[in-house]
Short mmCIF file of C-alpha atoms in Angstrom, two decimals:
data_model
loop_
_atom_site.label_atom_id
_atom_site.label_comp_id
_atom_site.label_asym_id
_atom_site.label_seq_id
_atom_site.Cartn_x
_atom_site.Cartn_y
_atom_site.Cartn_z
CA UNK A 1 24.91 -79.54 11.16
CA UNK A 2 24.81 -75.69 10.90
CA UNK A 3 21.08 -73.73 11.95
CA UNK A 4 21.70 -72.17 8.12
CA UNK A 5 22.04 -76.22 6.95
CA UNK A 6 18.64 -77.62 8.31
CA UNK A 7 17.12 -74.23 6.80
CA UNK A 8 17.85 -75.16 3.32
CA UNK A 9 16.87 -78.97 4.13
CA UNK A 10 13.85 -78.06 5.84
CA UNK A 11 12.89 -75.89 2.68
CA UNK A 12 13.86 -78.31 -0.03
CA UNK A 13 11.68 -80.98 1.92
CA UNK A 14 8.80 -78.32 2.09
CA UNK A 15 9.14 -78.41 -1.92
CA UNK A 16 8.59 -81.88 -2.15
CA UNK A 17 5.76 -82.41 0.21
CA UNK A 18 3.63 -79.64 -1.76
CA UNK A 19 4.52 -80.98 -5.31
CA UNK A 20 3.54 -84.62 -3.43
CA UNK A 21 0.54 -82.79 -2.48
CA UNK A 22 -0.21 -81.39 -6.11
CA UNK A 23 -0.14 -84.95 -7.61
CA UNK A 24 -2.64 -85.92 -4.44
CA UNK A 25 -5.19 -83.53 -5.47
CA UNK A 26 -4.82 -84.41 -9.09
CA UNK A 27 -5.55 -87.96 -8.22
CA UNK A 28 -8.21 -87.17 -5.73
CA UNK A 29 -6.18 -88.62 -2.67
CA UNK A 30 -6.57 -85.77 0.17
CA UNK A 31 -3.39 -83.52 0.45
CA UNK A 32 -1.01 -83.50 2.65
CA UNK A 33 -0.26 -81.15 5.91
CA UNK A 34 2.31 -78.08 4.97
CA UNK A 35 5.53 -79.22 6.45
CA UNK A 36 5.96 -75.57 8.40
CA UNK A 37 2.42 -75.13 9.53
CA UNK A 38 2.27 -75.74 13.19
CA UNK A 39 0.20 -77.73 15.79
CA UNK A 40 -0.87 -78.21 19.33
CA UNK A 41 0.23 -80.24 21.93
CA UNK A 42 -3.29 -82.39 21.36
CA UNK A 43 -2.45 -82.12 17.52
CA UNK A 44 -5.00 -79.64 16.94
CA UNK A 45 -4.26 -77.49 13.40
CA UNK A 46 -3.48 -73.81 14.12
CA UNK A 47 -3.96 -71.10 11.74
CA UNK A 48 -0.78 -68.70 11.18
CA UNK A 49 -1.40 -65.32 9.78
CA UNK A 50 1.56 -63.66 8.75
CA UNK A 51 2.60 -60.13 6.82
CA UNK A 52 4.15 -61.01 3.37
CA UNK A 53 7.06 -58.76 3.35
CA UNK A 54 8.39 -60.19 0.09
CA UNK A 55 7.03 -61.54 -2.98
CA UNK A 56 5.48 -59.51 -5.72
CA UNK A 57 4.03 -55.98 -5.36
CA UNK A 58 1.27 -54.90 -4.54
CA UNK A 59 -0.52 -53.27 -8.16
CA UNK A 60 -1.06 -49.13 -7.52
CA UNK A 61 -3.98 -47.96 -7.36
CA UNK A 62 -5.34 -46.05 -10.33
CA UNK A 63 -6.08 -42.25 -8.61
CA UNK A 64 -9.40 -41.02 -9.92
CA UNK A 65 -10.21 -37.42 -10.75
CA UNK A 66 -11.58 -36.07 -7.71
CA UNK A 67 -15.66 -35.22 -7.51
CA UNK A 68 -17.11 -31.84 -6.97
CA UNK A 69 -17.59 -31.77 -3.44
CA UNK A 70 -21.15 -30.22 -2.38
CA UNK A 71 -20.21 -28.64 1.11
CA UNK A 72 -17.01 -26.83 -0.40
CA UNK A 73 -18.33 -26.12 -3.87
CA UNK A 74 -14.87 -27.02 -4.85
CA UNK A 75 -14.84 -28.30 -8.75
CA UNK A 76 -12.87 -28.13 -11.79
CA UNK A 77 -13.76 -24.40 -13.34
CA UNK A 78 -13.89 -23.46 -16.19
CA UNK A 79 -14.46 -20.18 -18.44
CA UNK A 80 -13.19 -18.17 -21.12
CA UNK A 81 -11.50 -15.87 -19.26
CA UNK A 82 -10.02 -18.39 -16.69
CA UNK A 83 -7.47 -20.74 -16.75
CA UNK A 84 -9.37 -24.07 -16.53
CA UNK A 85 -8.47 -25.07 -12.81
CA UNK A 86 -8.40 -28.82 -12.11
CA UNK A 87 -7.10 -29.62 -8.78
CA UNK A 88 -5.88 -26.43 -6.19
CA UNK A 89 -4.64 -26.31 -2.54
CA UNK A 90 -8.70 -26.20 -1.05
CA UNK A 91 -9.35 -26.40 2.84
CA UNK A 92 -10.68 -29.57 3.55
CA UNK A 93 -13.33 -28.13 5.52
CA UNK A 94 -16.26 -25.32 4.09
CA UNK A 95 -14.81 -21.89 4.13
CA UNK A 96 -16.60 -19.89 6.87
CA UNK A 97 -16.46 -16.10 7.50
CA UNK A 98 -13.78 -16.72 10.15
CA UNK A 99 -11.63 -17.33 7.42
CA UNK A 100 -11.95 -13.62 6.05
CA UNK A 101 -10.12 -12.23 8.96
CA UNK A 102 -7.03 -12.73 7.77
CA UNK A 103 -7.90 -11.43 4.36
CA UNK A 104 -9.74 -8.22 6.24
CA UNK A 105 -6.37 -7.48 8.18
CA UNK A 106 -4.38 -7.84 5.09
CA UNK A 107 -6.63 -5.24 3.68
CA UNK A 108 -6.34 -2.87 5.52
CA UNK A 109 -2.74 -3.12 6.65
CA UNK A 110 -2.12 -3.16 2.53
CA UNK A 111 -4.27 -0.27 1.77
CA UNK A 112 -2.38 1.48 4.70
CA UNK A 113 1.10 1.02 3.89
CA UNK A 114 0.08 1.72 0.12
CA UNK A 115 -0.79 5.23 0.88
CA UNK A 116 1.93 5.60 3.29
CA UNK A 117 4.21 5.02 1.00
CA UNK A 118 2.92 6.40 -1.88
CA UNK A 119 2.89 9.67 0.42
CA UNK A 120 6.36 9.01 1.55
CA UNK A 121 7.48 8.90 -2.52
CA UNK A 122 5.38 12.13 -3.57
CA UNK A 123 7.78 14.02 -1.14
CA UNK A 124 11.21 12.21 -2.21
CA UNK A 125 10.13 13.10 -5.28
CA UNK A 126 9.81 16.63 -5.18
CA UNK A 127 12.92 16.87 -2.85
CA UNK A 128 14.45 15.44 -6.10
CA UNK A 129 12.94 17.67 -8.64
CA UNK A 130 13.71 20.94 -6.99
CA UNK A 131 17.67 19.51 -6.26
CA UNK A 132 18.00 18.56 -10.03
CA UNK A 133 15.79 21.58 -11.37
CA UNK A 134 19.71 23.37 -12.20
CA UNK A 135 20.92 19.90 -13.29
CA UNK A 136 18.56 19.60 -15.94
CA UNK A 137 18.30 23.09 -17.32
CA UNK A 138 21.35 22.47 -17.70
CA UNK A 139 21.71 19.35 -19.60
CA UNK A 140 18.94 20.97 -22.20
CA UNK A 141 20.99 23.80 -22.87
CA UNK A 142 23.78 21.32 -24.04
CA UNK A 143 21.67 19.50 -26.03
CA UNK A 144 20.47 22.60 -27.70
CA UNK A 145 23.98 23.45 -28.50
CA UNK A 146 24.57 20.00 -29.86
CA UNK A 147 24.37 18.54 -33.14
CA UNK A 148 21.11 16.62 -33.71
CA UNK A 149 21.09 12.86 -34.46
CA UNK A 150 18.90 11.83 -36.84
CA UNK A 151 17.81 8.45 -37.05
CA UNK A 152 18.76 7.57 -33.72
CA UNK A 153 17.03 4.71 -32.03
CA UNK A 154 17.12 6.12 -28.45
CA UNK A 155 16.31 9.33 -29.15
CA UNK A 156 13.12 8.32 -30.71
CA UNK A 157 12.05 6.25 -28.10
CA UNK A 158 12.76 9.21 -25.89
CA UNK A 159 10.87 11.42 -28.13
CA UNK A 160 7.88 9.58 -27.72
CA UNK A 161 8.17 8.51 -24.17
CA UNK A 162 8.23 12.50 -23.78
CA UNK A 163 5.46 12.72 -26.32
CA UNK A 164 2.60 11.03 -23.70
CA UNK A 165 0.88 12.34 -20.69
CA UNK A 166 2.11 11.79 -16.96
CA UNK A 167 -1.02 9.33 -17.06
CA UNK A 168 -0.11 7.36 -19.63
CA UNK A 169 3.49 7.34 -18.52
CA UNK A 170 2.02 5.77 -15.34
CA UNK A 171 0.55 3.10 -16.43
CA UNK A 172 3.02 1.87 -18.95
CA UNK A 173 4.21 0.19 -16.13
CA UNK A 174 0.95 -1.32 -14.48
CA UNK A 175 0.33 -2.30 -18.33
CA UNK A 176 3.66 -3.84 -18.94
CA UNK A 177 3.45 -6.13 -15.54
CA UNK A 178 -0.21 -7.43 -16.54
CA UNK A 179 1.51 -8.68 -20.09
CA UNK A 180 4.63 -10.03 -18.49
CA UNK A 181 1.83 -12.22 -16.14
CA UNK A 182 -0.42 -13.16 -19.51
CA UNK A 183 3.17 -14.86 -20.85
CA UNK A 184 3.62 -16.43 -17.84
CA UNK A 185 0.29 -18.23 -18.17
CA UNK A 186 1.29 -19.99 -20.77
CA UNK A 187 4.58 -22.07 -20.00
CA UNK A 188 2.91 -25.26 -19.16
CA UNK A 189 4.92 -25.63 -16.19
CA UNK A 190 4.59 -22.46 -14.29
CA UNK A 191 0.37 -23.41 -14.49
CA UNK A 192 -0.25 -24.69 -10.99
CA UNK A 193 2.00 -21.69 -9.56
CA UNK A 194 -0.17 -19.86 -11.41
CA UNK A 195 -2.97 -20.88 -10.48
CA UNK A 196 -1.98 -21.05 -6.67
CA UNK A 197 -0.55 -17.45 -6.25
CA UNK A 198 -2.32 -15.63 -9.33
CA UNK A 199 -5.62 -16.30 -8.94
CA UNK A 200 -7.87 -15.88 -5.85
CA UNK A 201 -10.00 -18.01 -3.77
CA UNK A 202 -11.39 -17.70 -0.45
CA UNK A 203 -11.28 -22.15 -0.63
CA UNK A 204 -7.60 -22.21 -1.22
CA UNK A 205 -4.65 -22.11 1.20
CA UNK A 206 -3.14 -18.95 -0.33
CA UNK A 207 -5.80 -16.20 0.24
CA UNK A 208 -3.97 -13.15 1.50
CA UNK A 209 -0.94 -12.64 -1.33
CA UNK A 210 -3.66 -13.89 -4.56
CA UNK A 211 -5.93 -10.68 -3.41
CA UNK A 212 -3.00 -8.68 -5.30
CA UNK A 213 -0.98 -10.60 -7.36
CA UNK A 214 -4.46 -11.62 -9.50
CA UNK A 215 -5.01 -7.80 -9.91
CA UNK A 216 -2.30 -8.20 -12.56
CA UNK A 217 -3.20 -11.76 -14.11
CA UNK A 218 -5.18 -12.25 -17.05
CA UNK A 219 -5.28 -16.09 -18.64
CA UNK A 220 -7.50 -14.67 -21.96
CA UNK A 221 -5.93 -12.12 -24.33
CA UNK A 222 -9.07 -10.75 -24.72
CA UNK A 223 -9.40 -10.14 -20.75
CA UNK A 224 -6.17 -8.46 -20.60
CA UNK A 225 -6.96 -6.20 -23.87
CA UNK A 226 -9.93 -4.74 -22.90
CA UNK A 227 -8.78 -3.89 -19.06
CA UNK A 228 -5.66 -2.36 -20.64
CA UNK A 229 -7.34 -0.47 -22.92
CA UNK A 230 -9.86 1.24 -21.08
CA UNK A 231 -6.76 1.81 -18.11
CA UNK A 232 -5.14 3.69 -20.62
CA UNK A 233 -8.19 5.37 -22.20
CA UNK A 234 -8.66 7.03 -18.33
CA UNK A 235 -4.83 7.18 -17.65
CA UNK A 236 -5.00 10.52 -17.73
CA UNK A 237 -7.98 11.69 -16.49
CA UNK A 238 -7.42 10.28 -13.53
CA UNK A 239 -3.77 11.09 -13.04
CA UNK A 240 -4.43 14.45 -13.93
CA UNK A 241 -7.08 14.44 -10.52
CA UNK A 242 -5.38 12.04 -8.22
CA UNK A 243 -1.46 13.04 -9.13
CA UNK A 244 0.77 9.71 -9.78
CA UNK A 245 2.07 8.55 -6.61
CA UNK A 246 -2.22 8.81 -5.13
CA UNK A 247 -3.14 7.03 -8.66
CA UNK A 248 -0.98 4.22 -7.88
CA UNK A 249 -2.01 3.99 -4.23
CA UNK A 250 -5.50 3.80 -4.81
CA UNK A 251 -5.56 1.58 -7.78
CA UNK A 252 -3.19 -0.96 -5.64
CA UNK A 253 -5.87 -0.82 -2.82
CA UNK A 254 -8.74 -0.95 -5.46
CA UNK A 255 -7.36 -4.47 -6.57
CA UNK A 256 -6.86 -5.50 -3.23
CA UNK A 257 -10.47 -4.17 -1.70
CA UNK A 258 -12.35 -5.66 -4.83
CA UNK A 259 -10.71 -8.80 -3.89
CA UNK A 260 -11.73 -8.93 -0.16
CA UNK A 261 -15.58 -8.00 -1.76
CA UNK A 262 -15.41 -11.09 -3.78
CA UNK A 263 -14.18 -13.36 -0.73
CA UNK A 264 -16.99 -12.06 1.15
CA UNK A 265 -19.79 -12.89 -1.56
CA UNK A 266 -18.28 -16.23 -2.32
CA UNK A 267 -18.20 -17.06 1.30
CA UNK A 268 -21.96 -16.10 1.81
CA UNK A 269 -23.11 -17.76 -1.43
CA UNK A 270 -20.76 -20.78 -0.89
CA UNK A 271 -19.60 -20.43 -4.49
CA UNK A 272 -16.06 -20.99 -4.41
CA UNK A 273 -14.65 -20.62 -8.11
CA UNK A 274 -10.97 -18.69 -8.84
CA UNK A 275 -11.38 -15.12 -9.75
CA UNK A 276 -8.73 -13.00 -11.71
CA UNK A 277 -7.92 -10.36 -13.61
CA UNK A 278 -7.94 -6.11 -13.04
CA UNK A 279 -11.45 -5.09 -14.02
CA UNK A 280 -11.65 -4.43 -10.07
CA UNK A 281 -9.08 -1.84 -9.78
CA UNK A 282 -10.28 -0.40 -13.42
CA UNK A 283 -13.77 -0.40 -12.10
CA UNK A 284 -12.63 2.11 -9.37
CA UNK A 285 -10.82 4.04 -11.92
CA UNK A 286 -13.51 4.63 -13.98
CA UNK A 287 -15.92 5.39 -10.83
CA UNK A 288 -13.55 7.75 -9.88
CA UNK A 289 -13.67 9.89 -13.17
CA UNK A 290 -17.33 9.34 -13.96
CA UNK A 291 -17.81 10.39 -10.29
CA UNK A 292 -16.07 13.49 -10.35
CA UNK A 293 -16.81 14.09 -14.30
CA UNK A 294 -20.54 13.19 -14.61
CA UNK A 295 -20.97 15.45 -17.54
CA UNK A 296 -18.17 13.87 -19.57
CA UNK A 297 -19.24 12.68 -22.99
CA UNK A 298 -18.63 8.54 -23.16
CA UNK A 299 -18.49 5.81 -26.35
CA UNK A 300 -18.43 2.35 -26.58
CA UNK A 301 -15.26 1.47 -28.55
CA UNK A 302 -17.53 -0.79 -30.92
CA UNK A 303 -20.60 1.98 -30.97
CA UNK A 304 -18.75 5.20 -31.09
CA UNK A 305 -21.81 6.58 -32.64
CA UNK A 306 -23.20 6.51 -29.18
CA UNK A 307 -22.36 8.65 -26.63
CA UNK A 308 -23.52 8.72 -22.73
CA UNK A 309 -22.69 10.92 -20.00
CA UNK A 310 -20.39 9.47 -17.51
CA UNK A 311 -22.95 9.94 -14.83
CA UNK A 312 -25.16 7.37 -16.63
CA UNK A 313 -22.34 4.95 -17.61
CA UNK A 314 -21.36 4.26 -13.86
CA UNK A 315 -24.88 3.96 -12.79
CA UNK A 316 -25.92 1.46 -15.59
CA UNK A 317 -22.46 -0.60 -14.31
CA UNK A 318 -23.54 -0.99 -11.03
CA UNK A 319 -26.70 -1.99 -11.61
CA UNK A 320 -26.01 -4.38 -13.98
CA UNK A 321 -23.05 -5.85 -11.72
CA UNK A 322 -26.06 -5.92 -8.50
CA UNK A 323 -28.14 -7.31 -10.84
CA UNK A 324 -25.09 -10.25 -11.80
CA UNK A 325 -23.97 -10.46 -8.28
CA UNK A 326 -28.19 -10.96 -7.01
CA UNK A 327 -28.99 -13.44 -10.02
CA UNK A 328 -25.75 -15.83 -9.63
CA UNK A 329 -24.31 -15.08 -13.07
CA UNK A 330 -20.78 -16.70 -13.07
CA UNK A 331 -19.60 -14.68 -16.32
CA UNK A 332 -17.96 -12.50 -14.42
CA UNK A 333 -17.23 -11.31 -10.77
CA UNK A 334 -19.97 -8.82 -10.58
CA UNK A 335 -18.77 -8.72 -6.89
CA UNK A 336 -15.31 -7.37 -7.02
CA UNK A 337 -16.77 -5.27 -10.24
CA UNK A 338 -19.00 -3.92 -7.75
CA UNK A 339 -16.87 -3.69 -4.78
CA UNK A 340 -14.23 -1.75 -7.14
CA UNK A 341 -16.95 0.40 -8.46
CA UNK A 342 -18.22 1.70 -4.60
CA UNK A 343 -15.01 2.29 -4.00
CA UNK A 344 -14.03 4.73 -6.33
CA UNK A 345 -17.19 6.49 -5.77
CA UNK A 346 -16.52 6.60 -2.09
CA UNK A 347 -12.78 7.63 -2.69
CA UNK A 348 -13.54 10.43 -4.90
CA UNK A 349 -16.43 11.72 -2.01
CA UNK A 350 -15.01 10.92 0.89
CA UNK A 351 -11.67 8.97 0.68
CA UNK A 352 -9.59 11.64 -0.67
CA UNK A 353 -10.36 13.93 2.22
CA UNK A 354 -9.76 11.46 5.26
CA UNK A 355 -6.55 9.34 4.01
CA UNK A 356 -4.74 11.79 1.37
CA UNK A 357 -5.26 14.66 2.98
CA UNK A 358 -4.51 13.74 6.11
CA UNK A 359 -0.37 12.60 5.39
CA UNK A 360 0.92 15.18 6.53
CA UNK A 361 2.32 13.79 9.78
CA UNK A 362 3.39 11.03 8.04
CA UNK A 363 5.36 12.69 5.75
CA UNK A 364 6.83 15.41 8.64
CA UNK A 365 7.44 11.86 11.00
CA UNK A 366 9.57 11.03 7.51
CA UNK A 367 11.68 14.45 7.03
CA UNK A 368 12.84 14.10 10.82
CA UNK A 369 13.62 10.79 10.64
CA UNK A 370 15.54 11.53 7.08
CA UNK A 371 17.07 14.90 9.12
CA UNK A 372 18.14 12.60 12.11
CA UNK A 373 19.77 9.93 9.91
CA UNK A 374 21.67 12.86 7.63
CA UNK A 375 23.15 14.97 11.11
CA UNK A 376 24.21 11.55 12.47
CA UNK A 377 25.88 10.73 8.89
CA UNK A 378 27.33 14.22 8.93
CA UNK A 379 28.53 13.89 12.57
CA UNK A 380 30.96 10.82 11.49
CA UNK A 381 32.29 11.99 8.55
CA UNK A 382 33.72 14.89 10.43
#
């Protein structure tokens, strides 16, 4: 007899004993001993615990929605203006103000390389305009001599692309990313990318790359309206002050700063909800020109019948945004309102004088470097 022979023998004869052992119990007799269950050399019964590897499965869980947690503050968010967050990447541990020195690196590092490079284009640019200045003299006499097209598509679109300011030329683009973002928000499978890298929160993983990429995510149309409006109501004012290339650098660096202000207040008040949106950067926008224009005349786009000077607009902000950010109202971020406002004021006093003024050997670094790179280019050719 094979070992595989007495198996099935052994297990048929286990089948019988325990349907024996069924009837036994119906008819009261005691049951029998399991035919596999071992004993003792004194006959003594042993217990045998064993891991069922087979058999049925073992029924899932049901996950439940996880509970606010009362160190972290971490809970499902909701507002009108954000995306209702449910479940994000959170440390499992309170956020402390070690974890802002990442963030406070990232700050400044991207608030230096901003200028710098802003800087760096201001003088390619210029390089370029007085190379081309024959060029395009040039092509306008041509066009003068040429037959006008009427009706055509391009050349409207060019005639009213010429038709607005350098400002509002600028932020066409800044405008044009936000509403790109806004669609993004709603394909129903880009939401918890969305929520992870466009919106920031000192309690998620993702801190450092959020502080910028929310400066151009809105979830509410209404949000994104109003920002975009009033960024192109001071387009160009505050081109017209900074120049483009400095306009982009600081309003980049506003988004990021009013960012690292928010950390910070959410970290101290242990408050940590997802913030997004530009009103930061705008904030310092609209410090800058009140700032330097106190005496400009100012309307609310509902009230125009009322008019303030600019001077008393930015004041009434950030008091009402100290007043938010004391009292714990969670309608906005009065923090990053107010750390966007202070630093346009600051820019406008002190900024401009110590960072834009100061490029200059930055850019002549650049022109030598350019210089080297075009005599060694020069030297092979030959």
């Amino acid at each position: 007899m094979t070992f595989s022979t007495w198996r099935l023998q052994r297990a048929a004869a286990c089948v019988l004993l325990s349907m024996a052992a069924g009837e036994g119990l119906a008819s009261g007799n005691a049951p029998s001993r399991r035919c596999d269950e071992p004993r003792g050399e004194a006959g003594e019964r042993f217990t045998l615990y064993t891991q069922q590897r087979h058999g049925f499965r073992k029924v899932p869980q049901k996950t439940e929605a996880r509970k606010p947690d009362k160190e972290t503050g971490s809970k499902t968010y909701r507002s009108s203006l954000s995306p209702p967050v449910k479940e994000t990447v959170f440390y499992t541990s309170s956020p402390s103000l070690k974890h802002l020195v990442k963030p406070f690196f990232f700050t400044i590092g991207f608030t230096g390389c901003a200028f710098g490079s802003a800087a760096i284009w201001q003088y390619e640019y210029l390089k370029s305009r007085v190379q081309n200045y024959f060029d395009e003299a040039r092509a306008d006499w041509l066009d003068k001599l040429r037959p006008q097209k009427h009706g055509d598509f391009r050349k409207q679109v060019n005639k009213w692309w010429n038709s607005l300011s350098e400002g509002q030329r600028t932020v066409t683009g800044i405008i044009a990313a936000n509403v790109f973002v806004f669609c993004l928000w709603k394909i129903p499978s880009l939401q918890r990318t969305m929520v992870t890298y466009f919106t920031s929160n000192p309690a998620s993983k993702n801190i450092c790359s959020p502080m910028l990429l929310s400066t151009f995510s809105h979830f509410s149309f209404f949000h994104m309206a109003a920002n975009m409006y009033v960024l192109w109501t001071f387009s160009s004012s505050i081109v017209s002050l900074l120049g483009r290339e400095q306009f982009v650098a600081v309003y980049l660096s506003a988004g990021v700063i009013s960012s690292f202000v928010s950390y910070v207040s959410k970290v101290t008040a242990r408050r940590f909800e997802p913030s997004l949106g530009a009103s930061g950067a705008i904030m310092t926008v609209l410090a800058a020109v009140c700032t330097k224009m106190p005496e400009a005349k100012l309307a609310i786009i509902f009230l125009p019948m009322f008019t303030f000077t600019a001077g008393n607009a930015i004041k009434a902000i950030i008091a009402m945004d100290a007043a938010g950010l004391v009292l714990g109202w969670k309608f906005f971020d009065h923090a990053a309102h107010l750390g966007g406002s202070l630093f346009g004021i600051w820019y406008i006093m002190y900024g401009h004088e110590l960072i834009w003024k100061n490029r200059e050997p930055l850019v002549k670094a650049w022109h030598e470097m350019r210089s080297r790179s075009r005599g060694k280019g020069g030297g092979e050719s030959r």
